mmCIF file of C-alpha atoms and ligand atoms in Angstrom:
data_model
loop_
_atom_site.group_PDB
_atom_site.id
_atom_site.type_symbol
_atom_site.label_atom_id
_atom_site.label_comp_id
_atom_site.label_asym_id
_atom_site.label_seq_id
_atom_site.Cartn_x
_atom_site.Cartn_y
_atom_site.Cartn_z
ATOM 1 C CA MET A 1 0.000 0.000 0.000
ATOM 2 C CA GLN A 2 0.994 3.602 -0.714
ATOM 3 C CA SER A 3 -0.679 6.016 1.698
ATOM 4 C CA GLY A 4 -0.411 8.804 -0.892
ATOM 5 C CA LEU A 5 -2.887 6.892 -3.091
ATOM 6 C CA LEU A 6 -5.630 6.723 -0.464
ATOM 7 C CA ASN A 7 -7.167 9.890 -1.923
ATOM 8 C CA ASP A 8 -7.646 8.038 -5.228
ATOM 9 C CA THR A 9 -11.151 6.581 -5.179
ATOM 10 C CA ARG A 10 -10.333 3.770 -7.591
ATOM 11 C CA TYR A 11 -7.319 2.773 -5.480
ATOM 12 C CA ARG A 12 -9.284 2.840 -2.238
ATOM 13 C CA THR A 13 -12.287 0.913 -3.531
ATOM 14 C CA THR A 14 -10.222 -1.701 -5.374
ATOM 15 C CA THR A 15 -7.948 -2.249 -2.380
ATOM 16 C CA ALA A 16 -10.856 -2.479 0.067
ATOM 17 C CA ARG A 17 -12.846 -4.818 -2.186
ATOM 18 C CA GLU A 18 -10.118 -7.192 -3.251
ATOM 19 C CA PHE A 19 -7.610 -7.531 -0.393
ATOM 20 C CA ASN A 20 -7.551 -8.157 3.371
ATOM 21 C CA TYR A 21 -3.843 -7.680 4.197
ATOM 22 C CA LEU A 22 -1.807 -4.528 3.584
ATOM 23 C CA THR A 23 1.945 -3.926 3.631
ATOM 24 C CA ALA A 24 3.313 -0.380 3.768
ATOM 25 C CA GLU A 25 5.393 -0.022 0.609
ATOM 26 C CA TYR A 26 7.526 2.789 2.064
ATOM 27 C CA GLU A 27 5.831 4.609 4.953
ATOM 28 C CA MET A 28 7.149 2.441 7.799
ATOM 29 C CA LYS A 29 10.773 2.334 6.684
ATOM 30 C CA TRP A 30 13.442 4.009 8.805
ATOM 31 C CA GLY A 31 14.164 6.710 6.233
ATOM 32 C CA ALA A 32 10.462 7.556 5.938
ATOM 33 C CA ILE A 33 9.977 7.902 9.696
ATOM 34 C CA GLU A 34 13.166 9.353 11.208
ATOM 35 C CA ALA A 35 14.690 11.689 8.625
ATOM 36 C CA THR A 36 16.046 13.686 11.572
ATOM 37 C CA ARG A 37 17.443 11.677 14.477
ATOM 38 C CA GLY A 38 15.009 11.489 17.364
ATOM 39 C CA ASP A 39 12.165 13.079 15.366
ATOM 40 C CA ASN A 40 9.800 10.249 14.387
ATOM 41 C CA ASN A 41 6.988 10.977 11.941
ATOM 42 C CA PHE A 42 4.422 8.166 11.921
ATOM 43 C CA ALA A 43 1.638 10.049 10.087
ATOM 44 C CA ALA A 44 1.804 8.131 6.804
ATOM 45 C CA GLY A 45 2.045 4.764 8.542
ATOM 46 C CA ASP A 46 -0.856 5.737 10.772
ATOM 47 C CA ASP A 47 -2.913 6.538 7.662
ATOM 48 C CA ILE A 48 -2.342 2.998 6.419
ATOM 49 C CA VAL A 49 -3.176 1.420 9.772
ATOM 50 C CA SER A 50 -6.306 3.576 10.097
ATOM 51 C CA PHE A 51 -7.510 2.672 6.618
ATOM 52 C CA ALA A 52 -6.902 -1.014 7.268
ATOM 53 C CA ALA A 53 -8.752 -0.863 10.592
ATOM 54 C CA SER A 54 -11.711 0.877 8.917
ATOM 55 C CA GLN A 55 -11.887 -1.994 6.395
ATOM 56 C CA GLY A 56 -11.278 -4.840 8.838
ATOM 57 C CA MET A 57 -7.936 -5.530 7.169
ATOM 58 C CA ASP A 58 -4.644 -6.658 8.719
ATOM 59 C CA VAL A 59 -1.347 -4.823 8.293
ATOM 60 C CA LYS A 60 2.201 -6.063 7.929
ATOM 61 C CA GLY A 61 4.783 -3.507 8.995
ATOM 62 C CA HIS A 62 7.661 -3.194 6.528
ATOM 63 C CA THR A 63 10.484 -3.026 7.487
ATOM 64 C CA LEU A 64 12.293 -2.370 10.748
ATOM 65 C CA LEU A 65 15.787 -3.034 9.440
ATOM 66 C CA TRP A 66 16.965 -2.846 5.826
ATOM 67 C CA HIS A 67 20.153 -1.548 4.225
ATOM 68 C CA GLN A 68 18.115 0.711 1.922
ATOM 69 C CA SER A 69 15.889 3.699 2.805
ATOM 70 C CA VAL A 70 18.070 4.347 5.844
ATOM 71 C CA PRO A 71 18.167 7.918 7.190
ATOM 72 C CA SER A 72 21.178 9.821 5.868
ATOM 73 C CA TRP A 73 22.492 10.501 9.410
ATOM 74 C CA VAL A 74 22.896 6.800 10.213
ATOM 75 C CA SER A 75 25.933 6.077 8.052
ATOM 76 C CA ALA A 76 28.178 8.461 10.013
ATOM 77 C CA LEU A 77 27.498 6.841 13.408
ATOM 78 C CA SER A 78 30.089 4.936 15.413
ATOM 79 C CA ALA A 79 29.367 1.264 16.078
ATOM 80 C CA ALA A 80 28.207 1.994 19.633
ATOM 81 C CA ASP A 81 26.023 4.890 18.525
ATOM 82 C CA LEU A 82 24.570 2.840 15.670
ATOM 83 C CA ARG A 83 23.637 0.092 18.102
ATOM 84 C CA ASP A 84 21.859 2.616 20.305
ATOM 85 C CA ALA A 85 20.120 4.322 17.362
ATOM 86 C CA LEU A 86 18.954 0.993 15.939
ATOM 87 C CA ALA A 87 17.591 -0.165 19.296
ATOM 88 C CA ALA A 88 15.823 3.154 19.786
ATOM 89 C CA HIS A 89 14.391 2.952 16.271
ATOM 90 C CA ILE A 90 12.983 -0.548 16.650
ATOM 91 C CA ARG A 91 11.588 0.207 20.108
ATOM 92 C CA ALA A 92 9.987 3.448 18.876
ATOM 93 C CA VAL A 93 8.444 2.065 15.678
ATOM 94 C CA ALA A 94 7.327 -1.353 16.924
ATOM 95 C CA GLY A 95 6.148 0.361 20.098
ATOM 96 C CA HIS A 96 4.178 2.996 18.204
ATOM 97 C CA PHE A 97 2.313 0.399 16.137
ATOM 98 C CA ARG A 98 2.053 -2.091 19.035
ATOM 99 C CA GLY A 99 -1.141 -4.113 18.815
ATOM 100 C CA ARG A 100 -2.089 -2.522 15.473
ATOM 101 C CA VAL A 101 0.006 -4.625 13.089
ATOM 102 C CA HIS A 102 -0.396 -8.359 12.494
ATOM 103 C CA ALA A 103 3.266 -8.867 11.636
ATOM 104 C CA TRP A 104 6.566 -7.119 10.993
ATOM 105 C CA ASP A 105 9.221 -7.648 8.395
ATOM 106 C CA VAL A 106 11.863 -7.233 11.086
ATOM 107 C CA VAL A 107 14.912 -7.756 8.865
ATOM 108 C CA ASN A 108 14.815 -7.380 5.088
ATOM 109 C CA GLU A 109 17.311 -8.762 2.546
ATOM 110 C CA ALA A 110 20.228 -9.592 4.847
ATOM 111 C CA VAL A 111 21.617 -12.448 2.700
ATOM 112 C CA SER A 112 24.028 -11.763 -0.172
ATOM 113 C CA ASP A 113 22.756 -12.254 -3.713
ATOM 114 C CA ASP A 114 25.400 -14.901 -4.471
ATOM 115 C CA GLY A 115 24.319 -16.831 -1.380
ATOM 116 C CA ALA A 116 27.874 -16.854 -0.037
ATOM 117 C CA GLY A 117 26.783 -15.426 3.314
ATOM 118 C CA LEU A 118 25.321 -12.300 4.832
ATOM 119 C CA ARG A 119 25.095 -9.132 2.756
ATOM 120 C CA ASP A 120 27.965 -6.849 3.708
ATOM 121 C CA THR A 121 25.799 -3.985 4.921
ATOM 122 C CA LEU A 122 26.599 -1.092 7.230
ATOM 123 C CA PHE A 123 24.843 -2.996 10.007
ATOM 124 C CA ARG A 124 26.920 -6.110 9.574
ATOM 125 C CA GLN A 125 30.138 -4.141 9.266
ATOM 126 C CA LYS A 126 29.592 -2.139 12.428
ATOM 127 C CA LEU A 127 27.485 -4.466 14.586
ATOM 128 C CA GLY A 128 28.617 -7.917 13.478
ATOM 129 C CA ASP A 129 26.494 -10.855 12.346
ATOM 130 C CA GLY A 130 24.523 -10.730 15.616
ATOM 131 C CA TYR A 131 22.612 -7.635 14.509
ATOM 132 C CA ILE A 132 19.899 -9.816 12.998
ATOM 133 C CA ALA A 133 19.142 -11.689 16.220
ATOM 134 C CA GLU A 134 19.274 -8.430 18.161
ATOM 135 C CA ALA A 135 16.688 -6.851 15.863
ATOM 136 C CA PHE A 136 14.287 -9.750 16.351
ATOM 137 C CA ARG A 137 14.697 -9.706 20.134
ATOM 138 C CA LEU A 138 14.080 -5.942 20.257
ATOM 139 C CA ALA A 139 10.969 -6.303 18.081
ATOM 140 C CA ARG A 140 9.541 -9.096 20.232
ATOM 141 C CA GLU A 141 10.077 -7.008 23.367
ATOM 142 C CA ALA A 142 8.500 -3.904 21.764
ATOM 143 C CA ASP A 143 5.422 -5.687 20.372
ATOM 144 C CA PRO A 144 4.856 -9.215 21.735
ATOM 145 C CA SER A 145 1.615 -9.458 19.734
ATOM 146 C CA ALA A 146 3.184 -9.089 16.304
ATOM 147 C CA LEU A 147 4.424 -12.025 14.235
ATOM 148 C CA LEU A 148 8.072 -11.467 13.326
ATOM 149 C CA PHE A 149 9.266 -12.206 9.789
ATOM 150 C CA TYR A 150 12.511 -12.385 7.890
ATOM 151 C CA ASN A 151 11.911 -11.131 4.312
ATOM 152 C CA ASP A 152 14.029 -11.611 1.187
ATOM 153 C CA TYR A 153 14.096 -12.023 -2.589
ATOM 154 C CA GLY A 154 15.918 -14.456 -4.843
ATOM 155 C CA GLY A 155 15.528 -17.347 -2.432
ATOM 156 C CA GLU A 156 12.041 -18.476 -3.391
ATOM 157 C CA GLY A 157 13.096 -21.711 -5.048
ATOM 158 C CA SER A 158 16.367 -23.675 -4.968
ATOM 159 C CA GLY A 159 19.908 -22.350 -5.136
ATOM 160 C CA ALA A 160 22.704 -20.906 -3.030
ATOM 161 C CA LYS A 161 20.770 -17.878 -1.764
ATOM 162 C CA SER A 162 17.776 -20.022 -0.869
ATOM 163 C CA ASP A 163 20.061 -22.379 1.055
ATOM 164 C CA ARG A 164 21.714 -19.499 2.892
ATOM 165 C CA ILE A 165 18.344 -18.043 3.906
ATOM 166 C CA TYR A 166 17.333 -21.476 5.155
ATOM 167 C CA ASP A 167 20.593 -21.818 7.112
ATOM 168 C CA LEU A 168 20.186 -18.337 8.604
ATOM 169 C CA LEU A 169 16.675 -19.095 9.808
ATOM 170 C CA ARG A 170 17.566 -22.552 11.110
ATOM 171 C CA ASN A 171 20.466 -21.071 13.104
ATOM 172 C CA LEU A 172 18.380 -18.198 14.457
ATOM 173 C CA LEU A 173 15.670 -20.609 15.628
ATOM 174 C CA ALA A 174 18.253 -22.966 17.131
ATOM 175 C CA ALA A 175 19.571 -20.001 19.131
ATOM 176 C CA GLY A 176 16.095 -19.245 20.437
ATOM 177 C CA VAL A 177 15.706 -16.059 18.402
ATOM 178 C CA PRO A 178 11.982 -15.165 18.076
ATOM 179 C CA VAL A 179 11.388 -15.601 14.339
ATOM 180 C CA ASP A 180 7.816 -16.571 13.428
ATOM 181 C CA GLY A 181 7.931 -16.568 9.672
ATOM 182 C CA VAL A 182 9.656 -15.942 6.382
ATOM 183 C CA GLY A 183 8.578 -13.708 3.536
ATOM 184 C CA LEU A 184 9.407 -14.928 0.044
ATOM 185 C CA GLN A 185 9.153 -11.735 -1.985
ATOM 186 C CA MET A 186 8.457 -13.420 -5.353
ATOM 187 C CA HIS A 187 9.516 -10.616 -7.684
ATOM 188 C CA VAL A 188 9.605 -12.789 -10.804
ATOM 189 C CA SER A 189 9.230 -12.700 -14.588
ATOM 190 C CA ALA A 190 6.598 -14.660 -16.462
ATOM 191 C CA ASN A 191 9.363 -16.198 -18.589
ATOM 192 C CA ASN A 192 11.956 -16.530 -15.845
ATOM 193 C CA ARG A 193 11.059 -17.794 -12.403
ATOM 194 C CA PRO A 194 11.835 -20.645 -9.998
ATOM 195 C CA SER A 195 10.075 -23.883 -10.885
ATOM 196 C CA ASP A 196 6.882 -24.858 -9.107
ATOM 197 C CA ALA A 197 8.634 -27.885 -7.641
ATOM 198 C CA ALA A 198 11.523 -25.810 -6.295
ATOM 199 C CA ILE A 199 9.206 -23.247 -4.691
ATOM 200 C CA ALA A 200 7.056 -25.973 -3.119
ATOM 201 C CA ALA A 201 10.081 -27.870 -1.776
ATOM 202 C CA ASN A 202 11.627 -24.689 -0.376
ATOM 203 C CA MET A 203 8.380 -23.716 1.325
ATOM 204 C CA ARG A 204 8.129 -27.198 2.804
ATOM 205 C CA ARG A 205 11.633 -27.205 4.285
ATOM 206 C CA LEU A 206 11.056 -23.740 5.768
ATOM 207 C CA ALA A 207 7.721 -24.920 7.161
ATOM 208 C CA ASP A 208 9.486 -27.937 8.678
ATOM 209 C CA LEU A 209 11.489 -25.430 10.739
ATOM 210 C CA GLY A 210 8.152 -24.354 12.217
ATOM 211 C CA LEU A 211 7.978 -21.128 10.243
ATOM 212 C CA ARG A 212 4.926 -19.433 8.750
ATOM 213 C CA ILE A 213 5.366 -18.736 5.053
ATOM 214 C CA HIS A 214 4.240 -15.579 3.264
ATOM 215 C CA ILE A 215 4.583 -14.710 -0.387
ATOM 216 C CA SER A 216 5.303 -11.122 0.516
ATOM 217 C CA GLU A 217 5.830 -8.873 -2.542
ATOM 218 C CA MET A 218 4.665 -10.710 -5.630
ATOM 219 C CA ASP A 219 4.735 -9.112 -9.040
ATOM 220 C CA VAL A 220 5.308 -10.741 -12.449
ATOM 221 C CA LYS A 221 7.163 -8.910 -15.217
ATOM 222 C CA VAL A 222 6.007 -9.602 -18.788
ATOM 223 C CA ASN A 223 8.315 -7.740 -21.176
ATOM 224 C CA GLY A 224 10.607 -10.730 -21.575
ATOM 225 C CA VAL A 225 7.754 -12.845 -22.931
ATOM 226 C CA ALA A 226 7.778 -13.164 -26.736
ATOM 227 C CA GLY A 227 4.633 -12.496 -28.722
ATOM 228 C CA SER A 228 1.552 -10.290 -28.525
ATOM 229 C CA VAL A 229 0.274 -8.417 -25.507
ATOM 230 C CA ASP A 230 -2.361 -11.098 -25.054
ATOM 231 C CA GLN A 231 0.326 -13.775 -25.052
ATOM 232 C CA LYS A 232 2.291 -11.820 -22.445
ATOM 233 C CA LEU A 233 -0.799 -11.454 -20.261
ATOM 234 C CA GLU A 234 -1.603 -15.157 -20.562
ATOM 235 C CA ALA A 235 1.933 -16.077 -19.517
ATOM 236 C CA GLN A 236 1.580 -13.698 -16.598
ATOM 237 C CA LYS A 237 -1.735 -15.294 -15.633
ATOM 238 C CA SER A 238 -0.125 -18.713 -15.694
ATOM 239 C CA ALA A 239 2.724 -17.591 -13.447
ATOM 240 C CA TYR A 240 0.394 -16.000 -10.898
ATOM 241 C CA LYS A 241 -1.929 -19.010 -10.908
ATOM 242 C CA SER A 242 0.886 -21.514 -10.466
ATOM 243 C CA VAL A 243 2.624 -19.672 -7.648
ATOM 244 C CA VAL A 244 -0.530 -18.882 -5.697
ATOM 245 C CA ALA A 245 -1.620 -22.508 -6.112
ATOM 246 C CA ILE A 246 1.636 -23.597 -4.470
ATOM 247 C CA CYS A 247 0.838 -21.390 -1.487
ATOM 248 C CA VAL A 248 -2.711 -22.749 -1.315
ATOM 249 C CA ALA A 249 -1.336 -26.305 -1.312
ATOM 250 C CA GLU A 250 1.222 -25.571 1.456
ATOM 251 C CA PRO A 251 -0.568 -25.618 4.856
ATOM 252 C CA ARG A 252 1.969 -23.227 6.365
ATOM 253 C CA CYS A 253 1.704 -20.675 3.554
ATOM 254 C CA GLU A 254 -0.696 -18.158 5.060
ATOM 255 C CA ALA A 255 -0.671 -15.061 2.885
ATOM 256 C CA VAL A 256 0.040 -13.770 -0.588
ATOM 257 C CA THR A 257 0.824 -10.072 -0.887
ATOM 258 C CA PHE A 258 1.159 -8.366 -4.254
ATOM 259 C CA TRP A 259 3.562 -5.459 -4.517
ATOM 260 C CA GLY A 260 0.937 -2.970 -5.617
ATOM 261 C CA VAL A 261 -2.656 -2.927 -6.855
ATOM 262 C CA SER A 262 -2.610 -1.340 -10.304
ATOM 263 C CA ASP A 263 -0.045 -1.156 -13.090
ATOM 264 C CA ALA A 264 -0.468 2.623 -12.782
ATOM 265 C CA HIS A 265 1.637 2.507 -9.594
ATOM 266 C CA THR A 266 4.435 -0.030 -9.604
ATOM 267 C CA TRP A 267 8.154 0.145 -8.920
ATOM 268 C CA LEU A 268 8.556 -1.867 -12.142
ATOM 269 C CA THR A 269 7.612 0.927 -14.541
ATOM 270 C CA GLY A 270 6.470 -0.357 -17.926
ATOM 271 C CA GLU A 271 6.352 -4.022 -16.910
ATOM 272 C CA THR A 272 2.590 -4.115 -16.169
ATOM 273 C CA PRO A 273 3.369 -6.611 -13.378
ATOM 274 C CA LEU A 274 0.203 -6.483 -11.270
ATOM 275 C CA LEU A 275 -3.360 -7.844 -11.165
ATOM 276 C CA PHE A 276 -5.175 -4.665 -12.224
ATOM 277 C CA ASP A 277 -4.310 -2.525 -15.252
ATOM 278 C CA ALA A 278 -3.688 1.213 -15.176
ATOM 279 C CA GLN A 279 -7.440 1.819 -15.312
ATOM 280 C CA TYR A 280 -7.997 -0.604 -12.406
ATOM 281 C CA ALA A 281 -9.629 -3.207 -14.641
ATOM 282 C CA PRO A 282 -8.840 -6.795 -13.625
ATOM 283 C CA LYS A 283 -6.340 -8.552 -15.922
ATOM 284 C CA PRO A 284 -6.081 -12.265 -16.780
ATOM 285 C CA ALA A 285 -3.600 -12.467 -13.881
ATOM 286 C CA TYR A 286 -6.452 -11.572 -11.503
ATOM 287 C CA THR A 287 -8.508 -14.480 -12.827
ATOM 288 C CA GLY A 288 -5.490 -16.744 -12.467
ATOM 289 C CA VAL A 289 -5.155 -15.841 -8.797
ATOM 290 C CA LEU A 290 -8.876 -16.462 -8.193
ATOM 291 C CA ASP A 291 -8.654 -19.822 -9.964
ATOM 292 C CA ALA A 292 -5.770 -20.793 -7.681
ATOM 293 C CA LEU A 293 -7.568 -19.629 -4.551
ATOM 294 C CA ARG A 294 -10.626 -21.657 -5.645
ATOM 295 C CA ARG A 295 -8.361 -24.656 -6.350
ATOM 296 C CA ARG A 296 -9.533 -24.726 -9.974
HETATM 297 O O1 G3I B 301 7.745 10.029 -0.524
HETATM 298 C C1 G3I B 301 9.009 10.595 -0.907
HETATM 299 C C2 G3I B 301 8.807 12.011 -1.398
HETATM 300 O O2 G3I B 301 8.356 12.826 -0.312
HETATM 301 C C3 G3I B 301 10.137 12.546 -1.940
HETATM 302 O O3 G3I B 301 9.940 13.824 -2.481
HETATM 303 C C4 G3I B 301 10.637 11.587 -3.035
HETATM 304 C C5 G3I B 301 11.956 12.026 -3.618
HETATM 305 O O4 G3I B 301 13.002 11.700 -2.716
HETATM 306 O O5 G3I B 301 10.839 10.268 -2.464
HETATM 307 C C6 G3I B 301 9.608 9.736 -2.005
HETATM 308 O O6 G3I B 301 9.871 8.500 -1.423
HETATM 309 C C7 G3I B 301 10.099 7.447 -2.346
HETATM 310 C C8 G3I B 301 9.213 6.277 -1.899
HETATM 311 O O7 G3I B 301 9.481 5.097 -2.681
HETATM 312 C C9 G3I B 301 7.733 6.607 -1.970
HETATM 313 O O8 G3I B 301 7.344 6.701 -3.286
HETATM 314 C C10 G3I B 301 11.578 7.049 -2.255
HETATM 315 O O9 G3I B 301 12.372 8.078 -2.803
HETATM 316 C C11 G3I B 301 11.815 5.759 -3.026
HETATM 317 O O10 G3I B 301 13.143 5.301 -2.798
HETATM 318 C C12 G3I B 301 10.846 4.683 -2.519
HETATM 319 O O11 G3I B 301 11.042 3.509 -3.309
HETATM 320 C C13 G3I B 301 10.563 2.303 -2.698
HETATM 321 C C14 G3I B 301 11.773 1.370 -2.489
HETATM 322 O O12 G3I B 301 11.333 0.110 -1.969
HETATM 323 C C15 G3I B 301 12.779 1.954 -1.507
HETATM 324 O O13 G3I B 301 12.175 2.127 -0.243
HETATM 325 C C16 G3I B 301 9.565 1.631 -3.650
HETATM 326 O O14 G3I B 301 8.392 2.435 -3.730
HETATM 327 C C17 G3I B 301 9.204 0.253 -3.153
HETATM 328 O O15 G3I B 301 8.399 -0.427 -4.116
HETATM 329 C C18 G3I B 301 10.463 -0.584 -2.903
HETATM 330 O O16 G3I B 301 10.055 -1.783 -2.324
HETATM 331 C C19 G3I B 301 11.102 -2.741 -2.059
HETATM 332 C C20 G3I B 301 10.784 -3.422 -0.741
HETATM 333 O O17 G3I B 301 10.721 -2.455 0.282
HETATM 334 C C21 G3I B 301 11.811 -4.501 -0.437
HETATM 335 N N1 G3I B 301 11.870 -5.486 -1.531
HETATM 336 C C22 G3I B 301 12.178 -4.869 -2.840
HETATM 337 C C23 G3I B 301 11.130 -3.810 -3.176
HETATM 338 C C24 G3I B 301 11.400 -3.207 -4.547
HETATM 339 O O18 G3I B 301 12.609 -2.496 -4.516
#
């Protein structure tokens, strides 16, 4: 969800009619809240939570700790000061939304793209590998009612990054770190995505750790698909239907979140990756998702 779109009637009515779980696309990130140290602005996040409450919808907070959208003043901090600022941030944000969000993406995208290990972020450099566990413990303390998720991309199916995410979560759980679930972002292309079997197997091994599974940011790019627009949209429909069907078939897969409502507002400009077109008309992809949800 983008709070700035709530004054768009088509956005509001489509979102309220079609979905029951909202993730803040930007409004709850560190850089959006604390541009100036110690001065937290929750207004946009509150708008999202208020809208969701008015519609009987749940909210996932996104995201307490990520190496992007970090306030500019953070990078200059000493290790000790960064530790204090991060703790204060998590306590303030998770505390502010306490009891009003269903879940948090506590840590986002902490594993390196090549799957060799942890991403070499400012947080890892200054705080060490333990920063991830610390973030989860702070979040649990600040909002015991929220489910706590690790969220990442590129590890939806098989491969080195998927294995490293699995190892990270297994080790965190073994250490008693309060992780409740994993978000598989699922930013894929209709002509290039993990196989159904690989996604299902990966979900199953994560579920066997006791984790809840969310598909957390799904969108499906089409420009790489050869052929007419209709052929691109059919390939997109097939991808959405297959992936959502995998979630439906996995008992521990509890939610599918799409990274936007309409192609008019997507981070993937020009890829028409979502379920509704720029005029908010449902696309074949929308029908594919319904078919999967109805086990057709
Ligand atoms: O709202 C401000 C505006 O006040 C300001 O004038 C303008 C210029 O600086 O920036 C606006 O904020 C932008 C924000 O989106 C809201 O539109 C940020 O610059 C821009 O960086 C931000 O991009 C978001 C990006 O994450 C970085 O936070 C995208 O919308 C969002 O789709 C994208 O989402 C990420 C997930 O969080 C993590 N997974 C990958 C996914 C795609 O990158």
